[in-house]
CSV table of C-alpha atoms in Angstrom, one decimal:
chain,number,residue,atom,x,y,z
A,5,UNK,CA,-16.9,-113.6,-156.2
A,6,UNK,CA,-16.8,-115.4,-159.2
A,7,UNK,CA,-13.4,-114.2,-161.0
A,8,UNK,CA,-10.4,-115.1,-161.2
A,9,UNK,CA,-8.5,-116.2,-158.3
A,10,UNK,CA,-4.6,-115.8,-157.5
A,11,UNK,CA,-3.2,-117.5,-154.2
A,12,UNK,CA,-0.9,-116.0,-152.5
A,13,UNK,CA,-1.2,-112.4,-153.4
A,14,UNK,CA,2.8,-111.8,-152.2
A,15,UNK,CA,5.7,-114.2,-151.4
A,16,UNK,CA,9.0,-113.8,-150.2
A,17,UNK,CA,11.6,-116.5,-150.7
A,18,UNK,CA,15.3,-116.8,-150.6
A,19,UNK,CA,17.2,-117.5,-153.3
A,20,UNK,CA,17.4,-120.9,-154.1
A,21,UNK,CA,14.1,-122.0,-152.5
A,22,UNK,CA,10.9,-123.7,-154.5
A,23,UNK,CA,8.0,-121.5,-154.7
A,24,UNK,CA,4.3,-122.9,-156.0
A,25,UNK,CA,1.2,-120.4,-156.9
A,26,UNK,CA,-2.3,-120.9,-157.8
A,27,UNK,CA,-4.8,-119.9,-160.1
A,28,UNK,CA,-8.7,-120.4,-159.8
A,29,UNK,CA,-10.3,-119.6,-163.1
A,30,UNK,CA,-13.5,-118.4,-163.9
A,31,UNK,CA,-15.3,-121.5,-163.6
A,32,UNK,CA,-17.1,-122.1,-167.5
A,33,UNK,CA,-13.4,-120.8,-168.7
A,34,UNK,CA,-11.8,-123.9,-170.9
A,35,UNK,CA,-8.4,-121.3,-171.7
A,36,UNK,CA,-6.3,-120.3,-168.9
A,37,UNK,CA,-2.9,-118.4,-169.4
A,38,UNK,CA,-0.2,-117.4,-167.2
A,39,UNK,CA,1.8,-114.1,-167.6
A,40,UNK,CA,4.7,-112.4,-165.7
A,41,UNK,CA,4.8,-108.7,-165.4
A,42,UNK,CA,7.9,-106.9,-164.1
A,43,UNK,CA,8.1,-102.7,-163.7
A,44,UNK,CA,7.9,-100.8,-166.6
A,45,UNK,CA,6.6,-103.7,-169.1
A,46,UNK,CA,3.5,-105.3,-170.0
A,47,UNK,CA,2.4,-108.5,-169.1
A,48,UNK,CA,5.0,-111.2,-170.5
A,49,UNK,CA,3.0,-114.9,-172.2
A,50,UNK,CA,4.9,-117.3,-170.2
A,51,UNK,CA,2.3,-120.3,-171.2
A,52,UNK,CA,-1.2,-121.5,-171.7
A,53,UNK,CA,-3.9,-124.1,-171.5
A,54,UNK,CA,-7.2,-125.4,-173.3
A,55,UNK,CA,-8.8,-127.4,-170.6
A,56,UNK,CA,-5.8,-129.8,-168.9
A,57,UNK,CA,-3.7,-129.2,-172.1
A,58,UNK,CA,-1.0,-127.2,-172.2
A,59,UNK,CA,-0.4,-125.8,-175.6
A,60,UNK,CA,2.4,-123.1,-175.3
A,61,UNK,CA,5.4,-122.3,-173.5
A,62,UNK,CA,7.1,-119.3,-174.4
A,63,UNK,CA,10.9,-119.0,-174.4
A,64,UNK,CA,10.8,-117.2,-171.0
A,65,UNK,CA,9.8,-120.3,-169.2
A,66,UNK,CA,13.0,-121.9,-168.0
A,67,UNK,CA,13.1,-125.8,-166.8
A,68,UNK,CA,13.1,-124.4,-163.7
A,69,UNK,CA,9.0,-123.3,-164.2
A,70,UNK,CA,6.5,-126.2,-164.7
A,71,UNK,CA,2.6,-125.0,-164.9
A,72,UNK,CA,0.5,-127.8,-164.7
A,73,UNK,CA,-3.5,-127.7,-165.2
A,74,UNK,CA,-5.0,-131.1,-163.6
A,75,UNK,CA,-8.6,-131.8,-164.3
A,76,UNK,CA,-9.0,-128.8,-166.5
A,77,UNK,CA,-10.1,-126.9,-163.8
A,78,UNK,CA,-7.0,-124.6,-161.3
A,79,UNK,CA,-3.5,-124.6,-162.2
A,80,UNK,CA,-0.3,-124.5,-160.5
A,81,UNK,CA,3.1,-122.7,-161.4
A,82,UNK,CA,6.1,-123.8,-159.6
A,83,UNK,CA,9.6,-122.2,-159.8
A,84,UNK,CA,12.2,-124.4,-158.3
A,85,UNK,CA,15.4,-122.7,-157.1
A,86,UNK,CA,14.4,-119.4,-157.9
A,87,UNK,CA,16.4,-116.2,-158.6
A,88,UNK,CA,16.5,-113.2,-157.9
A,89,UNK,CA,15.6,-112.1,-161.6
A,90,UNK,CA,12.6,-114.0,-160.9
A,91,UNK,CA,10.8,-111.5,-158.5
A,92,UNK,CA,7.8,-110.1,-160.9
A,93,UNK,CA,4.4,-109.9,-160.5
A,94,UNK,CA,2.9,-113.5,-161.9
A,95,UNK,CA,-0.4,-112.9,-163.3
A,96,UNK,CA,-3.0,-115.5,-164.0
A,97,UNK,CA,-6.0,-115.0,-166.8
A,98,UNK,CA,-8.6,-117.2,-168.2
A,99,UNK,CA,-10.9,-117.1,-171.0
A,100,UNK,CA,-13.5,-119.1,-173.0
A,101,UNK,CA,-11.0,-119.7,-175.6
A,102,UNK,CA,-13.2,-118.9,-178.7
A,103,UNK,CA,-12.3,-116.2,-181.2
A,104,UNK,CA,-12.2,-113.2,-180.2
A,105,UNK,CA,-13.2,-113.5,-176.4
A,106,UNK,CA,-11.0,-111.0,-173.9
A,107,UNK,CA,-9.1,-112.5,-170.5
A,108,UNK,CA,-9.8,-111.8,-167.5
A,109,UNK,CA,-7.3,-111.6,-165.1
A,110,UNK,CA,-6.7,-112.1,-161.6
A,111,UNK,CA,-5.3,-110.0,-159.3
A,112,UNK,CA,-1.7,-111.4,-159.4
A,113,UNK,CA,0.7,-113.5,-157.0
A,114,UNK,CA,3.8,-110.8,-156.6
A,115,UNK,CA,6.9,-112.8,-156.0
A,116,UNK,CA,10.1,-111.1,-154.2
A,117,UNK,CA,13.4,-113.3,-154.4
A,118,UNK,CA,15.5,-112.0,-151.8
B,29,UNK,CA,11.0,-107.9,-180.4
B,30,UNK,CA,8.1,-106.2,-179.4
B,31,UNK,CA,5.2,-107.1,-181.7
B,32,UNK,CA,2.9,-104.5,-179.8
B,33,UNK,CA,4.2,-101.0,-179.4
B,34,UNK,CA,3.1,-98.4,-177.0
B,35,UNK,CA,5.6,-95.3,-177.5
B,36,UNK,CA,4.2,-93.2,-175.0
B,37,UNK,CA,5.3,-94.2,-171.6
B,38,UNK,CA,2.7,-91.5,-170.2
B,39,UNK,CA,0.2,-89.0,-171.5
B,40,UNK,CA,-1.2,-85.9,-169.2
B,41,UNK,CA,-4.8,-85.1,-170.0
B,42,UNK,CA,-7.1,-82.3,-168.0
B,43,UNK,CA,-10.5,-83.5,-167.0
B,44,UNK,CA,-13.2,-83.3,-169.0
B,45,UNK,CA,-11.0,-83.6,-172.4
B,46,UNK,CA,-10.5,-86.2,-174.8
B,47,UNK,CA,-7.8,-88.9,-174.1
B,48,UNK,CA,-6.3,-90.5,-177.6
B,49,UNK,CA,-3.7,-93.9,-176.5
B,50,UNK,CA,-2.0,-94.9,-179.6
B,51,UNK,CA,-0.2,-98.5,-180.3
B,52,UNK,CA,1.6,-100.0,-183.2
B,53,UNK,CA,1.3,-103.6,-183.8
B,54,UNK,CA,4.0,-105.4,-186.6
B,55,UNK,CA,2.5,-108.8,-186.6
B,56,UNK,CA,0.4,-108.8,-189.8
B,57,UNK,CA,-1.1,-111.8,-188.6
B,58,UNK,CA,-3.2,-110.1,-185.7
B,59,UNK,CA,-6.6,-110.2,-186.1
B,60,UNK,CA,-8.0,-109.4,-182.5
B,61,UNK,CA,-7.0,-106.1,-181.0
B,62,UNK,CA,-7.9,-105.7,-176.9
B,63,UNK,CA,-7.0,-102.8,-174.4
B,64,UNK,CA,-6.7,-103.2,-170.5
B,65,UNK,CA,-6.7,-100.7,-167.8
B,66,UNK,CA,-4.8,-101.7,-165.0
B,67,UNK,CA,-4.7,-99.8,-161.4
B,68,UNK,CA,-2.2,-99.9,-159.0
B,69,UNK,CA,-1.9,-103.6,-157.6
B,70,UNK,CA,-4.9,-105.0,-159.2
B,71,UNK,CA,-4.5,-107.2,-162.1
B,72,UNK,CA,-5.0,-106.0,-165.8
B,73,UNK,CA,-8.9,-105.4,-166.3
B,74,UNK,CA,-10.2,-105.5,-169.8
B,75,UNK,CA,-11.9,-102.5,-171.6
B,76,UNK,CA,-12.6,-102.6,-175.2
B,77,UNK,CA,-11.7,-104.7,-178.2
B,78,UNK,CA,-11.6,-104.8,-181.5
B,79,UNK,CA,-11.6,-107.1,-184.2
B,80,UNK,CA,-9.8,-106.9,-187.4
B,81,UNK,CA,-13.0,-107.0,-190.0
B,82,UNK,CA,-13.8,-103.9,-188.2
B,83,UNK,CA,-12.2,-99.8,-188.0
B,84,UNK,CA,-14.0,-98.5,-185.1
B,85,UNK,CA,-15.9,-100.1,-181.9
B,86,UNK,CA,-17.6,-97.8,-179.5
B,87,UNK,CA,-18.7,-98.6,-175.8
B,88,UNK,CA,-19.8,-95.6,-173.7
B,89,UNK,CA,-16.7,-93.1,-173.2
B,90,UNK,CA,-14.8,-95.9,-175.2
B,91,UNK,CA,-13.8,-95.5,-178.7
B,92,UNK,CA,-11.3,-98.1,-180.8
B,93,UNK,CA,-10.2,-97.5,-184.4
B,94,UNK,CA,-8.0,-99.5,-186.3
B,95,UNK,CA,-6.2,-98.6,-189.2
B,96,UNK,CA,-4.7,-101.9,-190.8
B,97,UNK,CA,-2.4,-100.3,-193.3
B,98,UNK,CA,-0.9,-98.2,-191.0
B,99,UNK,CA,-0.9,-101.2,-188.4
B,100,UNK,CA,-2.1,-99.1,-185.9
B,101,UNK,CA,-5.0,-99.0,-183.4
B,102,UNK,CA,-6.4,-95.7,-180.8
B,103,UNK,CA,-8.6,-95.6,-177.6
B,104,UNK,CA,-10.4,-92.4,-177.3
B,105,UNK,CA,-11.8,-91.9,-174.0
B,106,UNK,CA,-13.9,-88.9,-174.2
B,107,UNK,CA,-14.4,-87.2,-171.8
B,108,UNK,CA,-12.0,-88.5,-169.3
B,109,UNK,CA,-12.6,-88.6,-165.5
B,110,UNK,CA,-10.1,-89.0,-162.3
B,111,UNK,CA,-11.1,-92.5,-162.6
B,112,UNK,CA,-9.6,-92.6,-166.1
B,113,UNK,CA,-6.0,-92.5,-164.4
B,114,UNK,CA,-4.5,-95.7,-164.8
B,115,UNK,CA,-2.1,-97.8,-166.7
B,116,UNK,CA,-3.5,-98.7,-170.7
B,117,UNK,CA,-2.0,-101.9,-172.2
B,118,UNK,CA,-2.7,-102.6,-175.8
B,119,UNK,CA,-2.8,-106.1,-176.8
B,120,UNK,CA,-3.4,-108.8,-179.5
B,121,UNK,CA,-3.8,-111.8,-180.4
B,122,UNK,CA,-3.7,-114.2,-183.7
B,123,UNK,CA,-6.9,-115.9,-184.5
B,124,UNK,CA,-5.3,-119.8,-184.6
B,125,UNK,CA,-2.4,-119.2,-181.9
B,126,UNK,CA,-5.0,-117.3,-179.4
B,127,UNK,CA,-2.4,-116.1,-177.0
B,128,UNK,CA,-2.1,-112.4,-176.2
B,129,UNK,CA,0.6,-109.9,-176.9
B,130,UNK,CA,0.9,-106.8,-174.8
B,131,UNK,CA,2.3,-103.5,-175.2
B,132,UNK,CA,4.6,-101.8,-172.5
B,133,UNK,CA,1.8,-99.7,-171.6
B,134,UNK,CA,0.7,-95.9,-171.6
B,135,UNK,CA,0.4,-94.2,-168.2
B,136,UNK,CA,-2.3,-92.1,-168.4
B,137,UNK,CA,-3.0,-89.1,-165.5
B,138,UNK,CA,-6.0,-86.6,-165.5
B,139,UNK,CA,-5.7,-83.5,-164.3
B,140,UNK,CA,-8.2,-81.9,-162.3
């Protein structure tokens, strides 16, 4: 399978507690981007990268998120002492990062803060 | 504020009619116009896009039209099958900034 991957698919973590995810783009993909979906509401641009670069963090992403994209190739998103209003379904998507090229998404890391 | 607008939490179509989604977009600057289907647990799975030289792109059962004045863009799906139900997201994006901007999302159910 050569999509996008999303590892876990669920976690569980108390409040409080540092949680990491990964994302395994499609592998010619330069752009990767990380959303957060909750119920009732599109995906929400938390931030994104051109190769190892990141180039945009959107207001949603407290100090308590870091993404990082080493290499270029997967990327990590870690929440330290998360919350409960954290719980959402994190979503990963990459692209080729020309104009006008759609993202393909994974199948999500859903997160439940309890 | 929400730059991409989908008013219609949910739309009921019978099978074998046509399915019209509408969004509203209030970013001037968009110039890429996408829609995703999304099922249950999966992640958001593109359909059809658009680009802003453009009114109307066409792909099978897919239809998007764009009407810049209005700032407003449609998916037709005609005609729609069981496989149709799902959750629609309109999105955009600016040409230089690249990320993309979703809508809330129409749920769309087809009735046998």
């Amino acid at each position: 399978d050569t999509g996008v991957s999303q590892d876990p698919r669920h976690k569980i973590t108390k409040r409080g507690q540092n949680v990491t995810f990964r994302c395994d783009p499609i592998s010619e993909h330069n752009r990767l981007y990380w959303y957060r979906q909750t119920l009732g509401q599109g995906p929400e641009f938390l931030t994104y990268f051109q190769n190892e670069a990141q180039l945009e963090k959107s207001r949603l992403l407290s100090d308590r998120f870091s993404a990082e994209r080493p290499k270029g190739s997967f990327s990590t998103l870690e929440i330290q002492r998360t919350e409960q209003g954290d719980s959402a379904m994190y979503l990963c998507a990459s692209s080729l990062g020309s104009v006008g090229t759609e993202a393909f998404f994974g199948q999500g890391t859903r997160l439940t803060v309890v | 504020d929400q730059q991409v607008k989908q008013n219609s939490p949910s739309l009921s179509v019978q099978e074998g009619r046509i399915s019209i989604l509408n969004c509203d977009y209030t970013n001037s600057m968009f110039d890429y116009f996408l829609w995703y289907k999304k099922y249950p647990a999966e992640g958001p799975t593109f359909l059809i896009s658009i680009s802003s030289i453009k009114d109307k792109n066409e792909d099978g059962r897919f239809t998007v039209f764009l009407n810049k004045s209005a700032k407003h863009l449609s998916l037709h799906i005609v005609p729609s099958q069981p496989g149709d139900s799902a959750v629609y997201f309109c999105a955009a994006s600016v040409w230089r900034d690249d990320k993309i901007i979703f809508g809330k999302g129409t749920r769309l159910h087809i009735l046998p």
